[in-house]
PDB file of C-alpha atoms in Angstrom:
ATOM      1  CA  MET J   1      20.035 -33.477 -20.158  1.00  0.00           C
ATOM      2  CA  THR J   2      16.294 -33.697 -19.598  1.00  0.00           C
ATOM      3  CA  LYS J   3      13.999 -30.750 -19.553  1.00  0.00           C
ATOM      4  CA  THR J   4      11.295 -30.503 -16.969  1.00  0.00           C
ATOM      5  CA  CYS J   5       8.043 -28.828 -17.679  1.00  0.00           C
ATOM      6  CA  LEU J   6       6.201 -27.083 -14.889  1.00  0.00           C
ATOM      7  CA  LEU J   7       2.496 -27.060 -15.522  1.00  0.00           C
ATOM      8  CA  ALA J   8       0.363 -24.369 -13.981  1.00  0.00           C
ATOM      9  CA  ALA J   9      -2.001 -25.674 -11.361  1.00  0.00           C
ATOM     10  CA  ALA J  10      -5.588 -25.922 -12.533  1.00  0.00           C
ATOM     11  CA  ARG J  11      -8.756 -25.259 -10.619  1.00  0.00           C
ATOM     12  CA  HIS J  12     -10.417 -28.330  -9.163  1.00  0.00           C
ATOM     13  CA  ILE J  13     -13.992 -28.334 -10.371  1.00  0.00           C
ATOM     14  CA  PRO J  14     -16.141 -31.142  -8.961  1.00  0.00           C
ATOM     15  CA  ASP J  15     -17.985 -33.435 -11.360  1.00  0.00           C
ATOM     16  CA  GLY J  16     -21.421 -32.105 -12.171  1.00  0.00           C
ATOM     17  CA  ALA J  17     -20.689 -28.593 -10.846  1.00  0.00           C
ATOM     18  CA  VAL J  18     -22.518 -25.717 -12.497  1.00  0.00           C
ATOM     19  CA  ALA J  19     -20.497 -22.548 -13.087  1.00  0.00           C
ATOM     20  CA  VAL J  20     -22.175 -19.271 -12.128  1.00  0.00           C
ATOM     21  CA  ARG J  21     -20.240 -16.307 -13.504  1.00  0.00           C
ATOM     22  CA  ASP J  22     -20.581 -12.714 -12.399  1.00  0.00           C
ATOM     23  CA  LYS J  23     -21.325 -10.529 -15.432  1.00  0.00           C
ATOM     24  CA  GLN J  24     -19.711  -7.475 -13.802  1.00  0.00           C
ATOM     25  CA  SER J  25     -16.411  -9.020 -12.690  1.00  0.00           C
ATOM     26  CA  ASP J  26     -14.148 -12.023 -13.138  1.00  0.00           C
ATOM     27  CA  ALA J  27     -15.675 -13.914 -10.197  1.00  0.00           C
ATOM     28  CA  VAL J  28     -17.053 -17.402 -10.662  1.00  0.00           C
ATOM     29  CA  ALA J  29     -18.775 -19.805  -8.287  1.00  0.00           C
ATOM     30  CA  TYR J  30     -19.269 -23.538  -8.780  1.00  0.00           C
ATOM     31  CA  LEU J  31     -22.433 -25.103  -7.363  1.00  0.00           C
ATOM     32  CA  TRP J  32     -22.997 -28.827  -6.888  1.00  0.00           C
ATOM     33  CA  THR J  33     -24.602 -31.418  -4.672  1.00  0.00           C
ATOM     34  CA  ASP J  34     -22.210 -33.949  -3.151  1.00  0.00           C
ATOM     35  CA  LYS J  35     -22.783 -37.732  -2.876  1.00  0.00           C
ATOM     36  CA  LEU J  36     -24.525 -37.262   0.480  1.00  0.00           C
ATOM     37  CA  GLY J  37     -26.988 -34.774  -0.982  1.00  0.00           C
ATOM     38  CA  ARG J  38     -25.400 -31.708   0.645  1.00  0.00           C
ATOM     39  CA  LEU J  39     -25.392 -28.339  -1.167  1.00  0.00           C
ATOM     40  CA  CYS J  40     -21.842 -27.194  -1.937  1.00  0.00           C
ATOM     41  CA  VAL J  41     -20.263 -24.068  -3.391  1.00  0.00           C
ATOM     42  CA  LYS J  42     -16.724 -22.874  -4.056  1.00  0.00           C
ATOM     43  CA  GLY J  43     -15.608 -19.571  -5.504  1.00  0.00           C
ATOM     44  CA  TYR J  44     -12.705 -18.134  -7.457  1.00  0.00           C
ATOM     45  CA  HIS J  45     -11.761 -14.925  -9.196  1.00  0.00           C
ATOM     46  CA  GLY J  46      -9.034 -13.806 -11.560  1.00  0.00           C
ATOM     47  CA  LYS J  47      -6.359 -16.450 -12.108  1.00  0.00           C
ATOM     48  CA  LEU J  48      -6.694 -18.065  -8.691  1.00  0.00           C
ATOM     49  CA  THR J  49      -6.277 -21.819  -8.676  1.00  0.00           C
ATOM     50  CA  LYS J  50      -7.126 -22.265  -4.992  1.00  0.00           C
ATOM     51  CA  PRO J  51     -10.701 -21.474  -4.021  1.00  0.00           C
ATOM     52  CA  LEU J  52     -11.481 -18.412  -1.928  1.00  0.00           C
ATOM     53  CA  TYR J  53     -14.067 -20.517  -0.135  1.00  0.00           C
ATOM     54  CA  ASN J  54     -15.415 -24.047  -0.268  1.00  0.00           C
ATOM     55  CA  TYR J  55     -18.647 -24.346   1.706  1.00  0.00           C
ATOM     56  CA  LEU J  56     -21.199 -26.969   2.632  1.00  0.00           C
ATOM     57  CA  CYS J  57     -24.401 -24.974   2.882  1.00  0.00           C
ATOM     58  CA  PRO J  58     -27.404 -25.886   5.055  1.00  0.00           C
ATOM     59  CA  ASN J  59     -29.858 -24.635   2.417  1.00  0.00           C
ATOM     60  CA  ALA J  60     -30.124 -23.045  -1.019  1.00  0.00           C
ATOM     61  CA  ALA J  61     -30.641 -19.555   0.410  1.00  0.00           C
ATOM     62  CA  ARG J  62     -27.341 -19.729   2.301  1.00  0.00           C
ATOM     63  CA  ARG J  63     -25.530 -20.889  -0.820  1.00  0.00           C
ATOM     64  CA  GLU J  64     -27.040 -18.066  -2.885  1.00  0.00           C
ATOM     65  CA  ARG J  65     -25.989 -15.577  -0.201  1.00  0.00           C
ATOM     66  CA  ALA J  66     -22.391 -16.877  -0.298  1.00  0.00           C
ATOM     67  CA  VAL J  67     -22.267 -16.405  -4.072  1.00  0.00           C
ATOM     68  CA  ARG J  68     -23.883 -12.943  -3.907  1.00  0.00           C
ATOM     69  CA  GLU J  69     -21.449 -11.775  -1.193  1.00  0.00           C
ATOM     70  CA  HIS J  70     -18.495 -13.121  -3.172  1.00  0.00           C
ATOM     71  CA  PHE J  71     -19.547 -11.303  -6.346  1.00  0.00           C
ATOM     72  CA  GLU J  72     -20.279  -8.034  -4.507  1.00  0.00           C
ATOM     73  CA  SER J  73     -16.933  -8.192  -2.718  1.00  0.00           C
ATOM     74  CA  ARG J  74     -15.047  -8.795  -5.950  1.00  0.00           C
ATOM     75  CA  ARG J  75     -16.829  -5.911  -7.711  1.00  0.00           C
ATOM     76  CA  ALA J  76     -15.993  -3.573  -4.820  1.00  0.00           C
ATOM     77  CA  SER J  77     -12.359  -4.712  -4.851  1.00  0.00           C
ATOM     78  CA  LEU J  78     -12.030  -4.144  -8.604  1.00  0.00           C
ATOM     79  CA  ALA J  79     -13.715  -0.736  -8.340  1.00  0.00           C
ATOM     80  CA  ALA J  80     -11.325   0.330  -5.558  1.00  0.00           C
ATOM     81  CA  LYS J  81      -8.362  -0.908  -7.592  1.00  0.00           C
ATOM     82  CA  ALA J  82      -9.543   1.030 -10.666  1.00  0.00           C
ATOM     83  CA  LYS J  83     -10.074   4.168  -8.580  1.00  0.00           C
ATOM     84  CA  ARG J  84      -6.586   3.863  -7.078  1.00  0.00           C
ATOM     85  CA  ALA J  85      -5.073   3.348 -10.552  1.00  0.00           C
ATOM     86  CA  ALA J  86      -6.887   6.430 -11.886  1.00  0.00           C
ATOM     87  CA  GLU J  87      -5.696   8.507  -8.923  1.00  0.00           C
ATOM     88  CA  ASP J  88      -2.122   7.281  -9.435  1.00  0.00           C
ATOM     89  CA  ALA J  89      -2.285   8.087 -13.167  1.00  0.00           C
ATOM     90  CA  ALA J  90      -3.626  11.580 -12.427  1.00  0.00           C
ATOM     91  CA  ALA J  91      -0.882  12.138  -9.850  1.00  0.00           C
ATOM     92  CA  ARG J  92       1.784  10.972 -12.318  1.00  0.00           C
ATOM     93  CA  ALA J  93       0.375  13.238 -15.043  1.00  0.00           C
ATOM     94  CA  LYS J  94       0.339  16.167 -12.630  1.00  0.00           C
ATOM     95  CA  GLY J  95       3.913  15.494 -11.602  1.00  0.00           C
ATOM     96  CA  HIS J  96       5.479  15.530  -8.165  1.00  0.00           C
ATOM     97  CA  GLY J  97       4.681  19.190  -7.484  1.00  0.00           C
ATOM     98  CA  CYS J  98       8.108  20.068  -6.187  1.00  0.00           C
ATOM     99  CA  GLU J  99      11.092  21.959  -7.545  1.00  0.00           C
ATOM    100  CA  VAL J 100      14.791  22.196  -6.885  1.00  0.00           C
ATOM    101  CA  GLY J 101      15.065  23.503  -3.345  1.00  0.00           C
ATOM    102  CA  SER J 102      11.825  21.916  -2.087  1.00  0.00           C
ATOM    103  CA  ILE J 103      12.104  20.581   1.464  1.00  0.00           C
ATOM    104  CA  PHE J 104      10.833  17.204   2.655  1.00  0.00           C
ATOM    105  CA  VAL J 105      10.446  16.200   6.290  1.00  0.00           C
ATOM    106  CA  CYS J 106      10.638  12.701   7.757  1.00  0.00           C
ATOM    107  CA  SER J 107       9.417  11.936  11.270  1.00  0.00           C
ATOM    108  CA  TRP J 108      10.299   8.511  12.668  1.00  0.00           C
ATOM    109  CA  GLY J 109      11.316   6.648  15.805  1.00  0.00           C
ATOM    110  CA  TYR J 110      10.384   4.277  18.580  1.00  0.00           C
ATOM    111  CA  GLU J 111      10.086   5.749  22.102  1.00  0.00           C
ATOM    112  CA  GLN J 112      11.414   8.999  20.686  1.00  0.00           C
ATOM    113  CA  THR J 113      10.636  11.155  17.666  1.00  0.00           C
ATOM    114  CA  ASN J 114      13.427  11.840  15.213  1.00  0.00           C
ATOM    115  CA  ILE J 115      13.090  14.518  12.546  1.00  0.00           C
ATOM    116  CA  ASP J 116      15.155  14.329   9.358  1.00  0.00           C
ATOM    117  CA  TRP J 117      15.140  16.984   6.652  1.00  0.00           C
ATOM    118  CA  TYR J 118      15.817  16.524   2.936  1.00  0.00           C
ATOM    119  CA  GLN J 119      16.280  19.047   0.152  1.00  0.00           C
ATOM    120  CA  VAL J 120      15.606  18.423  -3.542  1.00  0.00           C
ATOM    121  CA  VAL J 121      18.778  19.119  -5.518  1.00  0.00           C
ATOM    122  CA  GLU J 122      17.710  17.809  -8.925  1.00  0.00           C
ATOM    123  CA  LEU J 123      14.543  16.829 -10.786  1.00  0.00           C
ATOM    124  CA  ARG J 124      14.470  13.792 -13.066  1.00  0.00           C
ATOM    125  CA  GLY J 125      11.208  13.465 -14.931  1.00  0.00           C
ATOM    126  CA  LYS J 126       7.755  13.656 -13.417  1.00  0.00           C
ATOM    127  CA  SER J 127       8.230  11.210 -10.558  1.00  0.00           C
ATOM    128  CA  THR J 128      11.930  11.080  -9.681  1.00  0.00           C
ATOM    129  CA  VAL J 129      14.045  13.500  -7.667  1.00  0.00           C
ATOM    130  CA  VAL J 130      17.560  13.645  -6.291  1.00  0.00           C
ATOM    131  CA  ILE J 131      17.577  14.619  -2.615  1.00  0.00           C
ATOM    132  CA  ARG J 132      20.207  15.242   0.016  1.00  0.00           C
ATOM    133  CA  GLN J 133      19.778  15.216   3.753  1.00  0.00           C
ATOM    134  CA  ILE J 134      20.266  18.597   5.418  1.00  0.00           C
ATOM    135  CA  HIS J 135      20.977  19.640   8.982  1.00  0.00           C
ATOM    136  CA  SER J 136      18.227  20.912  11.236  1.00  0.00           C
ATOM    137  CA  ALA J 137      18.035  24.237  13.022  1.00  0.00           C
ATOM    138  CA  ASP J 138      16.611  24.706  16.500  1.00  0.00           C
ATOM    139  CA  ALA J 139      13.208  26.388  16.546  1.00  0.00           C
ATOM    140  CA  SER J 140      12.514  25.738  20.244  1.00  0.00           C
ATOM    141  CA  ASN J 141      11.177  28.529  22.426  1.00  0.00           C
ATOM    142  CA  GLY J 142      12.471  27.013  25.674  1.00  0.00           C
ATOM    143  CA  ASN J 143       9.079  25.816  26.905  1.00  0.00           C
ATOM    144  CA  GLU J 144       9.179  22.323  25.403  1.00  0.00           C
ATOM    145  CA  GLY J 145      10.599  20.546  28.435  1.00  0.00           C
ATOM    146  CA  TRP J 146      13.412  18.081  28.987  1.00  0.00           C
ATOM    147  CA  ALA J 147      14.809  16.205  25.942  1.00  0.00           C
ATOM    148  CA  GLN J 148      12.426  17.689  23.410  1.00  0.00           C
ATOM    149  CA  GLY J 149      12.148  20.674  21.138  1.00  0.00           C
ATOM    150  CA  LYS J 150      11.211  21.963  17.717  1.00  0.00           C
ATOM    151  CA  SER J 151      13.185  21.644  14.515  1.00  0.00           C
ATOM    152  CA  ILE J 152      13.236  23.446  11.178  1.00  0.00           C
ATOM    153  CA  PRO J 153      15.437  22.707   8.155  1.00  0.00           C
ATOM    154  CA  ALA J 154      18.841  24.360   7.744  1.00  0.00           C
ATOM    155  CA  ILE J 155      18.422  24.983   4.032  1.00  0.00           C
ATOM    156  CA  ASP J 156      21.513  24.322   1.890  1.00  0.00           C
ATOM    157  CA  HIS J 157      23.482  22.899   4.856  1.00  0.00           C
ATOM    158  CA  PHE J 158      23.909  19.416   3.437  1.00  0.00           C
ATOM    159  CA  LYS J 159      25.078  16.227   5.092  1.00  0.00           C
ATOM    160  CA  GLY J 160      25.369  12.824   3.477  1.00  0.00           C
ATOM    161  CA  ASP J 161      25.322  11.787  -0.148  1.00  0.00           C
ATOM    162  CA  ALA J 162      22.703  12.437  -2.796  1.00  0.00           C
ATOM    163  CA  MET J 163      19.920   9.851  -3.161  1.00  0.00           C
ATOM    164  CA  VAL J 164      17.753   9.202  -6.201  1.00  0.00           C
ATOM    165  CA  LYS J 165      14.169   8.638  -5.039  1.00  0.00           C
ATOM    166  CA  ARG J 166      10.744   8.279  -6.602  1.00  0.00           C
ATOM    167  CA  ILE J 167       7.814  10.335  -5.398  1.00  0.00           C
ATOM    168  CA  ALA J 168       4.482   8.525  -5.160  1.00  0.00           C
ATOM    169  CA  ARG J 169       1.390  10.324  -3.876  1.00  0.00           C
ATOM    170  CA  GLY J 170       3.500  13.113  -2.381  1.00  0.00           C
ATOM    171  CA  ARG J 171       5.660  10.649  -0.440  1.00  0.00           C
ATOM    172  CA  ILE J 172       9.295   9.637  -0.702  1.00  0.00           C
ATOM    173  CA  ALA J 173      10.266   6.304   0.878  1.00  0.00           C
ATOM    174  CA  ILE J 174      13.520   6.999   2.707  1.00  0.00           C
ATOM    175  CA  GLU J 175      13.928   3.639   4.443  1.00  0.00           C
ATOM    176  CA  SER J 176      11.602   0.690   4.969  1.00  0.00           C
ATOM    177  CA  TYR J 177      10.487   2.285   8.244  1.00  0.00           C
ATOM    178  CA  ALA J 178      10.308   5.972   7.245  1.00  0.00           C
ATOM    179  CA  SER J 179       8.844   8.233   4.583  1.00  0.00           C
ATOM    180  CA  ALA J 180       9.345  11.928   3.867  1.00  0.00           C
ATOM    181  CA  TYR J 181       6.584  14.378   2.929  1.00  0.00           C
ATOM    182  CA  LEU J 182       6.694  17.855   1.413  1.00  0.00           C
ATOM    183  CA  TRP J 183       7.257  20.307   4.266  1.00  0.00           C
ATOM    184  CA  ASP J 184       4.353  22.650   5.050  1.00  0.00           C
ATOM    185  CA  GLY J 185       6.532  25.297   6.727  1.00  0.00           C
ATOM    186  CA  ARG J 186       5.706  24.423  10.339  1.00  0.00           C
ATOM    187  CA  PRO J 187       8.431  23.472  12.862  1.00  0.00           C
ATOM    188  CA  ARG J 188       8.433  19.777  13.801  1.00  0.00           C
ATOM    189  CA  HIS J 189       8.440  18.477  17.364  1.00  0.00           C
ATOM    190  CA  TRP J 190      11.221  16.040  18.343  1.00  0.00           C
ATOM    191  CA  THR J 191      11.976  14.047  21.470  1.00  0.00           C
ATOM    192  CA  ALA J 192      15.216  12.386  22.593  1.00  0.00           C
ATOM    193  CA  TYR J 193      14.713  10.282  25.693  1.00  0.00           C
ATOM    194  CA  HIS J 194      17.576   7.878  24.911  1.00  0.00           C
TER     195      HIS J 194
END
């Protein structure tokens, strides 16, 4: 039996290229002049092996601008990622902010608005809950019109099985197309045209 070795792809760096590295990020640009005397630049960041761009530039100013824009974009991207990570860490440290009995509402649908209600029946750590779907109660006042109304949760009137879900940023992913959010106490509007 023979073993095969998969080698990681390496960056293609043209002969004679000069590396310009951003001191504030992991971005790097390679500058060179091709055989026809044209100014060239290609840029990478992180562990990328394919260049983000590979330009022939009409002049040195345009090439410098391409490098500057690349570095600025990468710094902004890393700063946004760090901010998001800090916000996520703070949210995790704070916990999910709900308790047994908390109600979550999920509004979803195409050409109609469906409202589903969920009740927390168990807490598991700072970011995991066990929920069960509950029935809805009619909160309509009769003025909503045909095939529409208002819904509120029928607390403790369960339907369906328990589901273990993670809470991220106050949101529980119910399905790929729907998320539930902590209920603010207001009735939710539904439609049923089909």
